[in-house]
PDB file of N, CA and C in Angstrom:
ATOM      1  N   MET A 234      -1.238  14.388 -14.313  1.00 53.00           N
ATOM      2  CA  MET A 234      -0.753  13.139 -14.250  1.00 53.00           C
ATOM      3  C   MET A 234      -0.960  12.391 -13.019  1.00 53.00           C
ATOM      4  N   GLU A 235      -1.554  11.240 -13.368  1.00 56.00           N
ATOM      5  CA  GLU A 235      -2.336  10.742 -12.185  1.00 56.00           C
ATOM      6  C   GLU A 235      -1.489   9.487 -11.739  1.00 56.00           C
ATOM      7  N   ILE A 236      -0.709   9.676 -10.525  1.00 57.00           N
ATOM      8  CA  ILE A 236      -0.371   8.402  -9.963  1.00 57.00           C
ATOM      9  C   ILE A 236      -1.152   7.319  -9.290  1.00 57.00           C
ATOM     10  N   THR A 237      -0.982   6.183  -9.772  1.00 58.00           N
ATOM     11  CA  THR A 237      -1.765   5.026  -9.156  1.00 58.00           C
ATOM     12  C   THR A 237      -0.795   4.273  -7.867  1.00 58.00           C
ATOM     13  N   VAL A 238      -1.609   3.457  -7.374  1.00 57.00           N
ATOM     14  CA  VAL A 238      -0.982   2.810  -6.010  1.00 57.00           C
ATOM     15  C   VAL A 238      -1.352   1.735  -6.106  1.00 57.00           C
ATOM     16  N   GLU A 239      -2.257   0.915  -7.338  1.00 57.00           N
ATOM     17  CA  GLU A 239      -2.462  -0.369  -7.272  1.00 57.00           C
ATOM     18  C   GLU A 239      -1.562  -1.467  -7.153  1.00 57.00           C
ATOM     19  N   SER A 240      -0.291  -1.067  -7.200  1.00 54.00           N
ATOM     20  CA  SER A 240       0.509  -2.342  -7.015  1.00 54.00           C
ATOM     21  C   SER A 240       0.992  -2.671  -5.520  1.00 54.00           C
ATOM     22  N   LEU A 241       0.540  -1.954  -4.779  1.00 49.00           N
ATOM     23  CA  LEU A 241       1.203  -1.953  -3.527  1.00 49.00           C
ATOM     24  C   LEU A 241       0.494  -2.887  -2.537  1.00 49.00           C
ATOM     25  N   GLU A 242       1.419  -4.066  -1.904  1.00 56.00           N
ATOM     26  CA  GLU A 242       0.884  -5.285  -1.400  1.00 56.00           C
ATOM     27  C   GLU A 242       0.595  -5.137  -0.088  1.00 56.00           C
ATOM     28  N   THR A 243       1.125  -3.840   0.881  1.00 56.00           N
ATOM     29  CA  THR A 243       0.762  -3.499   1.889  1.00 56.00           C
ATOM     30  C   THR A 243      -0.311  -2.437   2.240  1.00 56.00           C
ATOM     31  N   PRO A 244      -0.886  -2.751   3.327  1.00 80.00           N
ATOM     32  CA  PRO A 244      -1.925  -1.564   3.671  1.00 80.00           C
ATOM     33  C   PRO A 244      -0.939   0.077   4.021  1.00 80.00           C
ATOM     34  N   ALA A 245       0.172   0.020   4.214  1.00 88.00           N
ATOM     35  CA  ALA A 245       1.010   1.049   4.066  1.00 88.00           C
ATOM     36  C   ALA A 245       1.564   1.534   3.042  1.00 88.00           C
ATOM     37  N   LEU A 246       1.708   2.652   3.231  1.00 89.00           N
ATOM     38  CA  LEU A 246       2.410   3.463   1.613  1.00 89.00           C
ATOM     39  C   LEU A 246       3.771   3.595   2.586  1.00 89.00           C
ATOM     40  N   THR A 247       5.242   3.348   2.222  1.00 92.00           N
ATOM     41  CA  THR A 247       6.397   3.454   2.532  1.00 92.00           C
ATOM     42  C   THR A 247       7.173   4.440   1.694  1.00 92.00           C
ATOM     43  N   LYS A 248       8.178   4.839   2.411  1.00 93.00           N
ATOM     44  CA  LYS A 248       9.300   5.601   1.513  1.00 93.00           C
ATOM     45  C   LYS A 248       9.418   5.100   0.279  1.00 93.00           C
ATOM     46  N   ALA A 249      10.049   3.934   0.298  1.00 93.00           N
ATOM     47  CA  ALA A 249      10.366   3.072  -0.351  1.00 93.00           C
ATOM     48  C   ALA A 249       9.476   2.667  -2.054  1.00 93.00           C
ATOM     49  N   GLN A 250       8.017   2.588  -1.391  1.00 93.00           N
ATOM     50  CA  GLN A 250       7.216   2.335  -2.562  1.00 93.00           C
ATOM     51  C   GLN A 250       6.939   3.772  -3.269  1.00 93.00           C
ATOM     52  N   LEU A 251       7.000   4.856  -2.317  1.00 93.00           N
ATOM     53  CA  LEU A 251       6.879   6.128  -3.052  1.00 93.00           C
ATOM     54  C   LEU A 251       7.959   6.283  -4.028  1.00 93.00           C
ATOM     55  N   ALA A 252       9.142   6.021  -3.529  1.00 93.00           N
ATOM     56  CA  ALA A 252      10.461   6.181  -4.636  1.00 93.00           C
ATOM     57  C   ALA A 252      10.141   5.438  -5.933  1.00 93.00           C
ATOM     58  N   GLU A 253       9.519   4.058  -5.597  1.00 93.00           N
ATOM     59  CA  GLU A 253       9.572   3.325  -6.816  1.00 93.00           C
ATOM     60  C   GLU A 253       8.308   3.869  -7.345  1.00 93.00           C
ATOM     61  N   LEU A 254       7.227   4.339  -7.059  1.00 92.00           N
ATOM     62  CA  LEU A 254       6.255   5.223  -7.840  1.00 92.00           C
ATOM     63  C   LEU A 254       6.732   6.219  -8.889  1.00 92.00           C
ATOM     64  N   LEU A 255       7.511   6.879  -8.551  1.00 91.00           N
ATOM     65  CA  LEU A 255       8.299   7.900  -8.992  1.00 91.00           C
ATOM     66  C   LEU A 255       9.029   7.605 -10.188  1.00 91.00           C
ATOM     67  N   PHE A 256       9.767   6.383  -9.797  1.00 91.00           N
ATOM     68  CA  PHE A 256      10.786   5.720 -11.079  1.00 91.00           C
ATOM     69  C   PHE A 256       9.869   4.902 -11.939  1.00 91.00           C
ATOM     70  N   GLU A 257       8.762   4.506 -11.662  1.00 92.00           N
ATOM     71  CA  GLU A 257       7.968   3.884 -12.498  1.00 92.00           C
ATOM     72  C   GLU A 257       7.209   5.071 -13.613  1.00 92.00           C
ATOM     73  N   GLN A 258       6.551   5.931 -12.806  1.00 92.00           N
ATOM     74  CA  GLN A 258       5.497   6.583 -13.425  1.00 92.00           C
ATOM     75  C   GLN A 258       5.987   7.978 -13.835  1.00 92.00           C
ATOM     76  N   ILE A 259       7.106   8.539 -13.527  1.00 89.00           N
ATOM     77  CA  ILE A 259       7.436   9.559 -13.639  1.00 89.00           C
ATOM     78  C   ILE A 259       8.779   9.574 -14.368  1.00 89.00           C
ATOM     79  N   GLY A 260       9.467   8.556 -14.384  1.00 86.00           N
ATOM     80  CA  GLY A 260      10.797   8.420 -15.266  1.00 86.00           C
ATOM     81  C   GLY A 260      11.802   8.927 -14.554  1.00 86.00           C
ATOM     82  N   LEU A 261      12.051   9.202 -13.186  1.00 87.00           N
ATOM     83  CA  LEU A 261      13.361   9.333 -12.665  1.00 87.00           C
ATOM     84  C   LEU A 261      13.897   8.154 -12.289  1.00 87.00           C
ATOM     85  N   ASN A 262      15.270   8.265 -12.465  1.00 92.00           N
ATOM     86  CA  ASN A 262      16.000   7.040 -12.016  1.00 92.00           C
ATOM     87  C   ASN A 262      15.668   6.862 -10.534  1.00 92.00           C
ATOM     88  N   LYS A 263      16.565   5.576 -10.268  1.00 92.00           N
ATOM     89  CA  LYS A 263      15.896   5.296  -8.789  1.00 92.00           C
ATOM     90  C   LYS A 263      16.672   5.807  -7.924  1.00 92.00           C
ATOM     91  N   ARG A 264      17.658   6.313  -7.870  1.00 94.00           N
ATOM     92  CA  ARG A 264      18.803   7.130  -7.000  1.00 94.00           C
ATOM     93  C   ARG A 264      17.834   8.665  -6.684  1.00 94.00           C
ATOM     94  N   GLU A 265      17.612   9.538  -7.792  1.00 93.00           N
ATOM     95  CA  GLU A 265      16.680  10.653  -7.779  1.00 93.00           C
ATOM     96  C   GLU A 265      15.461  10.302  -7.413  1.00 93.00           C
ATOM     97  N   SER A 266      15.139   9.288  -7.498  1.00 94.00           N
ATOM     98  CA  SER A 266      13.525   9.067  -6.795  1.00 94.00           C
ATOM     99  C   SER A 266      13.567   8.974  -5.079  1.00 94.00           C
ATOM    100  N   LYS A 267      14.475   8.200  -5.099  1.00 95.00           N
ATOM    101  CA  LYS A 267      14.899   7.983  -3.384  1.00 95.00           C
ATOM    102  C   LYS A 267      15.285   9.437  -2.639  1.00 95.00           C
ATOM    103  N   ASP A 268      15.973  10.020  -3.670  1.00 95.00           N
ATOM    104  CA  ASP A 268      16.651  11.110  -3.071  1.00 95.00           C
ATOM    105  C   ASP A 268      15.585  12.055  -2.884  1.00 95.00           C
ATOM    106  N   MET A 269      14.840  12.238  -3.741  1.00 95.00           N
ATOM    107  CA  MET A 269      13.672  13.519  -3.827  1.00 95.00           C
ATOM    108  C   MET A 269      12.493  13.111  -2.694  1.00 95.00           C
ATOM    109  N   ILE A 270      12.238  11.711  -2.347  1.00 95.00           N
ATOM    110  CA  ILE A 270      11.140  11.476  -1.398  1.00 95.00           C
ATOM    111  C   ILE A 270      12.203  11.926  -0.159  1.00 95.00           C
ATOM    112  N   ASP A 271      13.243  11.611   0.083  1.00 96.00           N
ATOM    113  CA  ASP A 271      14.086  11.858   1.396  1.00 96.00           C
ATOM    114  C   ASP A 271      13.950  13.013   1.405  1.00 96.00           C
ATOM    115  N   ALA A 272      14.392  14.075   0.532  1.00 97.00           N
ATOM    116  CA  ALA A 272      14.508  15.302   0.932  1.00 97.00           C
ATOM    117  C   ALA A 272      12.947  16.057   1.023  1.00 97.00           C
ATOM    118  N   PHE A 273      11.990  15.751   0.646  1.00 96.00           N
ATOM    119  CA  PHE A 273      10.674  16.107   0.796  1.00 96.00           C
ATOM    120  C   PHE A 273      10.405  15.433   2.418  1.00 96.00           C
ATOM    121  N   PHE A 274      10.542  14.598   2.661  1.00 96.00           N
ATOM    122  CA  PHE A 274      10.015  14.293   4.225  1.00 96.00           C
ATOM    123  C   PHE A 274      11.313  15.082   5.008  1.00 96.00           C
ATOM    124  N   ASP A 275      12.612  15.256   4.800  1.00 97.00           N
ATOM    125  CA  ASP A 275      13.401  15.822   5.501  1.00 97.00           C
ATOM    126  C   ASP A 275      12.735  17.495   5.909  1.00 97.00           C
ATOM    127  N   LEU A 276      12.502  17.928   4.562  1.00 97.00           N
ATOM    128  CA  LEU A 276      12.066  19.612   4.807  1.00 97.00           C
ATOM    129  C   LEU A 276      10.586  19.902   5.647  1.00 97.00           C
ATOM    130  N   ILE A 277       9.989  18.509   5.548  1.00 96.00           N
ATOM    131  CA  ILE A 277       8.826  18.483   6.417  1.00 96.00           C
ATOM    132  C   ILE A 277       9.174  18.199   7.788  1.00 96.00           C
ATOM    133  N   SER A 278       9.997  17.569   8.240  1.00 96.00           N
ATOM    134  CA  SER A 278      10.428  17.295   9.433  1.00 96.00           C
ATOM    135  C   SER A 278      11.294  18.132   9.898  1.00 96.00           C
ATOM    136  N   ASP A 279      11.901  19.015   9.384  1.00 97.00           N
ATOM    137  CA  ASP A 279      12.873  20.243   9.555  1.00 97.00           C
ATOM    138  C   ASP A 279      12.107  21.023   9.940  1.00 97.00           C
ATOM    139  N   SER A 280      11.042  21.510   9.275  1.00 96.00           N
ATOM    140  CA  SER A 280      10.076  22.512   9.768  1.00 96.00           C
ATOM    141  C   SER A 280       9.226  22.150  10.947  1.00 96.00           C
ATOM    142  N   LEU A 281       9.061  21.136  11.081  1.00 96.00           N
ATOM    143  CA  LEU A 281       8.001  20.804  12.235  1.00 96.00           C
ATOM    144  C   LEU A 281       9.002  20.946  13.259  1.00 96.00           C
ATOM    145  N   VAL A 282      10.435  20.555  13.164  1.00 95.00           N
ATOM    146  CA  VAL A 282      11.375  20.298  14.410  1.00 95.00           C
ATOM    147  C   VAL A 282      11.375  21.874  15.042  1.00 95.00           C
ATOM    148  N   ASN A 283      11.554  22.924  13.618  1.00 95.00           N
ATOM    149  CA  ASN A 283      11.590  24.143  14.072  1.00 95.00           C
ATOM    150  C   ASN A 283      10.410  24.825  14.856  1.00 95.00           C
ATOM    151  N   GLY A 284       9.607  24.036  14.800  1.00 93.00           N
ATOM    152  CA  GLY A 284       8.062  24.608  15.012  1.00 93.00           C
ATOM    153  C   GLY A 284       7.324  25.187  14.402  1.00 93.00           C
ATOM    154  N   ASN A 285       7.533  25.076  13.010  1.00 95.00           N
ATOM    155  CA  ASN A 285       6.485  25.690  11.839  1.00 95.00           C
ATOM    156  C   ASN A 285       5.556  24.884  11.833  1.00 95.00           C
ATOM    157  N   ASP A 286       4.308  25.145  11.113  1.00 96.00           N
ATOM    158  CA  ASP A 286       3.249  24.353  10.572  1.00 96.00           C
ATOM    159  C   ASP A 286       3.887  24.109   9.027  1.00 96.00           C
ATOM    160  N   VAL A 287       3.019  22.941   8.705  1.00 97.00           N
ATOM    161  CA  VAL A 287       3.410  22.571   7.210  1.00 97.00           C
ATOM    162  C   VAL A 287       1.853  22.114   6.728  1.00 97.00           C
ATOM    163  N   LYS A 288       1.618  23.221   5.635  1.00 97.00           N
ATOM    164  CA  LYS A 288       0.595  22.881   5.109  1.00 97.00           C
ATOM    165  C   LYS A 288       0.678  22.482   3.423  1.00 97.00           C
ATOM    166  N   ILE A 289      -0.292  21.418   3.339  1.00 96.00           N
ATOM    167  CA  ILE A 289      -0.092  20.591   1.703  1.00 96.00           C
ATOM    168  C   ILE A 289      -1.288  21.022   1.380  1.00 96.00           C
ATOM    169  N   SER A 290      -1.572  21.645   0.321  1.00 95.00           N
ATOM    170  CA  SER A 290      -2.658  22.290  -0.201  1.00 95.00           C
ATOM    171  C   SER A 290      -3.399  20.787  -0.884  1.00 95.00           C
ATOM    172  N   GLY A 291      -4.627  20.739  -0.315  1.00 94.00           N
ATOM    173  CA  GLY A 291      -5.347  19.760  -0.988  1.00 94.00           C
ATOM    174  C   GLY A 291      -5.190  18.380  -0.377  1.00 94.00           C
ATOM    175  N   PHE A 292      -4.277  18.377   0.861  1.00 96.00           N
ATOM    176  CA  PHE A 292      -3.812  17.237   1.450  1.00 96.00           C
ATOM    177  C   PHE A 292      -4.159  17.273   3.307  1.00 96.00           C
ATOM    178  N   GLY A 293      -3.645  18.142   3.449  1.00 97.00           N
ATOM    179  CA  GLY A 293      -3.870  18.686   5.224  1.00 97.00           C
ATOM    180  C   GLY A 293      -2.578  19.513   5.946  1.00 97.00           C
ATOM    181  N   ASN A 294      -2.939  19.594   6.800  1.00 97.00           N
ATOM    182  CA  ASN A 294      -2.103  20.603   8.222  1.00 97.00           C
ATOM    183  C   ASN A 294      -1.101  19.727   8.983  1.00 97.00           C
ATOM    184  N   PHE A 295       0.162  19.758   8.991  1.00 97.00           N
ATOM    185  CA  PHE A 295       0.660  19.400  10.033  1.00 97.00           C
ATOM    186  C   PHE A 295       1.187  20.418  11.079  1.00 97.00           C
ATOM    187  N   GLN A 296       0.549  20.360  12.300  1.00 96.00           N
ATOM    188  CA  GLN A 296       1.047  21.309  13.416  1.00 96.00           C
ATOM    189  C   GLN A 296       1.346  20.981  14.677  1.00 96.00           C
ATOM    190  N   ILE A 297       2.735  21.249  14.932  1.00 95.00           N
ATOM    191  CA  ILE A 297       3.536  21.255  16.213  1.00 95.00           C
ATOM    192  C   ILE A 297       2.266  21.704  17.410  1.00 95.00           C
ATOM    193  N   ARG A 298       2.031  20.847  18.637  1.00 95.00           N
ATOM    194  CA  ARG A 298       1.253  21.504  19.691  1.00 95.00           C
ATOM    195  C   ARG A 298       2.051  21.174  20.868  1.00 95.00           C
ATOM    196  N   THR A 299       2.050  21.866  21.943  1.00 94.00           N
ATOM    197  CA  THR A 299       2.608  21.781  22.978  1.00 94.00           C
ATOM    198  C   THR A 299       1.463  21.108  24.393  1.00 94.00           C
ATOM    199  N   LYS A 300       1.643  19.767  24.866  1.00 95.00           N
ATOM    200  CA  LYS A 300       0.626  19.315  25.562  1.00 95.00           C
ATOM    201  C   LYS A 300       1.302  19.642  27.002  1.00 95.00           C
ATOM    202  N   ALA A 301       0.425  20.013  27.842  1.00 96.00           N
ATOM    203  CA  ALA A 301       0.915  20.463  29.504  1.00 96.00           C
ATOM    204  C   ALA A 301       0.839  19.191  30.261  1.00 96.00           C
ATOM    205  N   PRO A 302       1.858  19.749  31.067  1.00 96.00           N
ATOM    206  CA  PRO A 302       1.801  18.295  32.071  1.00 96.00           C
ATOM    207  C   PRO A 302       0.383  17.517  32.526  1.00 96.00           C
ATOM    208  N   ARG A 303       0.238  16.402  32.967  1.00 96.00           N
ATOM    209  CA  ARG A 303      -0.312  16.119  33.586  1.00 96.00           C
ATOM    210  C   ARG A 303      -0.226  14.735  34.251  1.00 96.00           C
ATOM    211  N   PRO A 304      -1.305  14.312  35.566  1.00 95.00           N
ATOM    212  CA  PRO A 304      -1.363  13.304  36.235  1.00 95.00           C
ATOM    213  C   PRO A 304      -1.521  12.134  35.284  1.00 95.00           C
ATOM    214  N   GLY A 305      -0.748  10.776  35.349  1.00 95.00           N
ATOM    215  CA  GLY A 305      -1.165   9.699  34.635  1.00 95.00           C
ATOM    216  C   GLY A 305      -0.818   8.409  35.622  1.00 95.00           C
ATOM    217  N   ARG A 306      -1.502   7.433  35.362  1.00 95.00           N
ATOM    218  CA  ARG A 306      -0.695   6.393  36.150  1.00 95.00           C
ATOM    219  C   ARG A 306      -0.384   4.956  35.409  1.00 95.00           C
ATOM    220  N   ASN A 307       0.270   4.286  35.863  1.00 93.00           N
ATOM    221  CA  ASN A 307       0.557   3.007  35.227  1.00 93.00           C
ATOM    222  C   ASN A 307      -0.503   1.986  35.579  1.00 93.00           C
ATOM    223  N   PRO A 308      -1.020   1.613  34.157  1.00 94.00           N
ATOM    224  CA  PRO A 308      -2.107   0.424  34.138  1.00 94.00           C
ATOM    225  C   PRO A 308      -1.990  -0.425  34.802  1.00 94.00           C
ATOM    226  N   ARG A 309      -0.909  -1.108  35.164  1.00 94.00           N
ATOM    227  CA  ARG A 309      -0.570  -2.588  35.656  1.00 94.00           C
ATOM    228  C   ARG A 309      -0.555  -2.225  37.068  1.00 94.00           C
ATOM    229  N   THR A 310      -0.022  -1.356  37.745  1.00 94.00           N
ATOM    230  CA  THR A 310      -0.024  -1.345  39.049  1.00 94.00           C
ATOM    231  C   THR A 310      -0.881  -0.191  39.643  1.00 94.00           C
ATOM    232  N   GLY A 311      -1.495   0.728  38.746  1.00 93.00           N
ATOM    233  CA  GLY A 311      -2.071   1.807  39.438  1.00 93.00           C
ATOM    234  C   GLY A 311      -1.328   2.894  40.157  1.00 93.00           C
ATOM    235  N   GLU A 312      -0.067   3.048  39.888  1.00 95.00           N
ATOM    236  CA  GLU A 312       0.686   4.006  40.598  1.00 95.00           C
ATOM    237  C   GLU A 312       0.645   5.385  39.905  1.00 95.00           C
ATOM    238  N   ALA A 313       0.636   6.171  40.403  1.00 95.00           N
ATOM    239  CA  ALA A 313       0.381   7.532  39.760  1.00 95.00           C
ATOM    240  C   ALA A 313       1.938   7.897  39.366  1.00 95.00           C
ATOM    241  N   ILE A 314       1.757   8.589  38.150  1.00 95.00           N
ATOM    242  CA  ILE A 314       2.978   9.165  37.478  1.00 95.00           C
ATOM    243  C   ILE A 314       3.266  10.176  36.700  1.00 95.00           C
ATOM    244  N   PRO A 315       3.404  11.298  37.067  1.00 95.00           N
ATOM    245  CA  PRO A 315       3.394  12.213  36.370  1.00 95.00           C
ATOM    246  C   PRO A 315       3.556  12.464  34.889  1.00 95.00           C
ATOM    247  N   ILE A 316       2.994  12.771  33.827  1.00 95.00           N
ATOM    248  CA  ILE A 316       3.433  12.681  32.629  1.00 95.00           C
ATOM    249  C   ILE A 316       3.872  14.080  32.384  1.00 95.00           C
ATOM    250  N   GLU A 317       5.193  14.471  31.470  1.00 96.00           N
ATOM    251  CA  GLU A 317       6.116  15.599  31.478  1.00 96.00           C
ATOM    252  C   GLU A 317       5.085  16.289  30.497  1.00 96.00           C
ATOM    253  N   ALA A 318       5.253  17.734  30.279  1.00 96.00           N
ATOM    254  CA  ALA A 318       5.176  18.426  29.174  1.00 96.00           C
ATOM    255  C   ALA A 318       5.620  18.183  28.060  1.00 96.00           C
ATOM    256  N   ARG A 319       5.073  18.172  26.549  1.00 96.00           N
ATOM    257  CA  ARG A 319       5.622  17.573  25.402  1.00 96.00           C
ATOM    258  C   ARG A 319       5.137  18.128  24.196  1.00 96.00           C
ATOM    259  N   ARG A 320       5.930  18.068  23.178  1.00 95.00           N
ATOM    260  CA  ARG A 320       5.424  18.728  21.840  1.00 95.00           C
ATOM    261  C   ARG A 320       5.240  17.447  21.034  1.00 95.00           C
ATOM    262  N   VAL A 321       4.262  17.642  20.536  1.00 96.00           N
ATOM    263  CA  VAL A 321       3.698  16.666  19.702  1.00 96.00           C
ATOM    264  C   VAL A 321       3.142  17.276  18.204  1.00 96.00           C
ATOM    265  N   VAL A 322       2.964  16.458  17.307  1.00 96.00           N
ATOM    266  CA  VAL A 322       2.691  16.523  15.989  1.00 96.00           C
ATOM    267  C   VAL A 322       0.866  16.357  15.888  1.00 96.00           C
ATOM    268  N   THR A 323       0.258  17.101  14.913  1.00 97.00           N
ATOM    269  CA  THR A 323      -1.406  16.714  14.797  1.00 97.00           C
ATOM    270  C   THR A 323      -1.237  17.081  13.282  1.00 97.00           C
ATOM    271  N   PHE A 324      -2.196  16.068  12.735  1.00 97.00           N
ATOM    272  CA  PHE A 324      -2.453  16.286  11.402  1.00 97.00           C
ATOM    273  C   PHE A 324      -3.801  16.548  11.666  1.00 97.00           C
ATOM    274  N   HIS A 325      -4.046  17.542  10.248  1.00 97.00           N
ATOM    275  CA  HIS A 325      -5.785  17.835  10.302  1.00 97.00           C
ATOM    276  C   HIS A 325      -5.806  17.631   8.720  1.00 97.00           C
ATOM    277  N   ALA A 326      -6.713  16.654   8.304  1.00 96.00           N
ATOM    278  CA  ALA A 326      -6.932  16.408   6.856  1.00 96.00           C
ATOM    279  C   ALA A 326      -7.534  17.624   6.196  1.00 96.00           C
ATOM    280  N   SER A 327      -7.399  17.981   4.849  1.00 96.00           N
ATOM    281  CA  SER A 327      -8.366  19.128   4.232  1.00 96.00           C
ATOM    282  C   SER A 327      -9.400  18.802   3.777  1.00 96.00           C
ATOM    283  N   HIS A 328     -10.381  19.569   3.485  1.00 96.00           N
ATOM    284  CA  HIS A 328     -11.822  19.401   3.357  1.00 96.00           C
ATOM    285  C   HIS A 328     -11.802  18.588   2.201  1.00 96.00           C
ATOM    286  N   LYS A 329     -10.859  18.679   1.089  1.00 95.00           N
ATOM    287  CA  LYS A 329     -10.942  18.097   0.058  1.00 95.00           C
ATOM    288  C   LYS A 329     -10.541  16.444  -0.053  1.00 95.00           C
ATOM    289  N   LEU A 330      -9.296  16.324   0.943  1.00 94.00           N
ATOM    290  CA  LEU A 330      -8.970  14.760   1.275  1.00 94.00           C
ATOM    291  C   LEU A 330     -10.028  14.195   1.919  1.00 94.00           C
ATOM    292  N   LYS A 331     -10.612  14.677   2.803  1.00 94.00           N
ATOM    293  CA  LYS A 331     -12.103  14.336   3.495  1.00 94.00           C
ATOM    294  C   LYS A 331     -13.201  13.911   2.702  1.00 94.00           C
ATOM    295  N   GLU A 332     -13.251  14.568   1.685  1.00 94.00           N
ATOM    296  CA  GLU A 332     -14.375  14.459   0.705  1.00 94.00           C
ATOM    297  C   GLU A 332     -14.097  13.227  -0.064  1.00 94.00           C
ATOM    298  N   GLN A 333     -12.934  12.973  -0.423  1.00 93.00           N
ATOM    299  CA  GLN A 333     -12.387  11.956  -1.418  1.00 93.00           C
ATOM    300  C   GLN A 333     -12.709  10.793  -0.468  1.00 93.00           C
ATOM    301  N   ILE A 334     -12.142  10.665   0.937  1.00 91.00           N
ATOM    302  CA  ILE A 334     -12.199   9.466   2.017  1.00 91.00           C
ATOM    303  C   ILE A 334     -13.812   9.288   1.598  1.00 91.00           C
ATOM    304  N   GLN A 335     -14.672  10.122   1.870  1.00 92.00           N
ATOM    305  CA  GLN A 335     -16.117  10.108   2.199  1.00 92.00           C
ATOM    306  C   GLN A 335     -16.788   9.465   0.696  1.00 92.00           C
ATOM    307  N   GLU A 336     -16.354   9.991  -0.422  1.00 90.00           N
ATOM    308  CA  GLU A 336     -16.734   9.178  -1.550  1.00 90.00           C
ATOM    309  C   GLU A 336     -16.514   7.930  -1.834  1.00 90.00           C
ATOM    310  N   GLN A 337     -15.101   7.505  -1.042  1.00 82.00           N
ATOM    311  CA  GLN A 337     -14.978   6.178  -1.385  1.00 82.00           C
ATOM    312  C   GLN A 337     -15.519   4.986  -0.400  1.00 82.00           C
ATOM    313  N   GLY A 338     -16.379   5.711   0.526  1.00 68.00           N
ATOM    314  CA  GLY A 338     -17.693   4.631   1.222  1.00 68.00           C
ATOM    315  C   GLY A 338     -16.906   3.843   2.178  1.00 68.00           C
ATOM    316  N   GLY A 339     -15.403   4.443   2.584  1.00 56.00           N
ATOM    317  CA  GLY A 339     -14.990   3.339   3.931  1.00 56.00           C
ATOM    318  C   GLY A 339     -14.254   2.422   3.171  1.00 56.00           C
ATOM    319  N   GLN A 340     -14.361   2.339   1.715  1.00 58.00           N
ATOM    320  CA  GLN A 340     -13.999   1.141   1.115  1.00 58.00           C
ATOM    321  C   GLN A 340     -12.322   1.023   0.947  1.00 58.00           C
ATOM    322  N   PRO A 341     -11.588   0.249   0.793  1.00 57.00           N
ATOM    323  CA  PRO A 341     -10.122   0.131   0.612  1.00 57.00           C
ATOM    324  C   PRO A 341     -10.096   0.791  -0.990  1.00 57.00           C
ATOM    325  N   THR A 342      -8.891   1.318  -1.344  1.00 52.00           N
ATOM    326  CA  THR A 342      -8.737   1.599  -2.572  1.00 52.00           C
ATOM    327  C   THR A 342      -7.495   0.679  -3.082  1.00 52.00           C
ATOM    328  N   ARG A 343      -7.110   0.130  -2.319  1.00 52.00           N
ATOM    329  CA  ARG A 343      -5.867  -1.152  -2.722  1.00 52.00           C
ATOM    330  C   ARG A 343      -6.624  -2.194  -3.836  1.00 52.00           C
ATOM    331  N   ALA A 344      -5.941  -2.464  -4.768  1.00 49.00           N
ATOM    332  CA  ALA A 344      -6.521  -3.253  -5.880  1.00 49.00           C
ATOM    333  C   ALA A 344      -6.459  -4.941  -5.184  1.00 49.00           C
ATOM    334  N   ALA A 345      -7.495  -5.917  -5.165  1.00 41.00           N
ATOM    335  CA  ALA A 345      -7.123  -7.038  -4.677  1.00 41.00           C
ATOM    336  C   ALA A 345      -6.386  -7.762  -5.258  1.00 41.00           C
TER     337      ALA A 345
END
């Protein structure tokens, strides 16, 4: 089953639009579609918060990385400000996704 996103009007794909696509193309009712999308992203978020990597085959990997503290500065004043250690989420696209993006030649896939 192929899901198309031709009807999207904005360059960003939102959770509401994903739920609408599930409703239109798979046949779930709107409440089930919204609940499924919310549950999917809650699962990913919870896994990352707990320090677990998330790997989605054919799409990519979300990983938690700890950044060390470092010196920084306020760009307006030039004042030195320490930047504290923090955890960040990184995303690395799979080779399959990278290939698909390259095949498009950088052209938007959205219908005009």
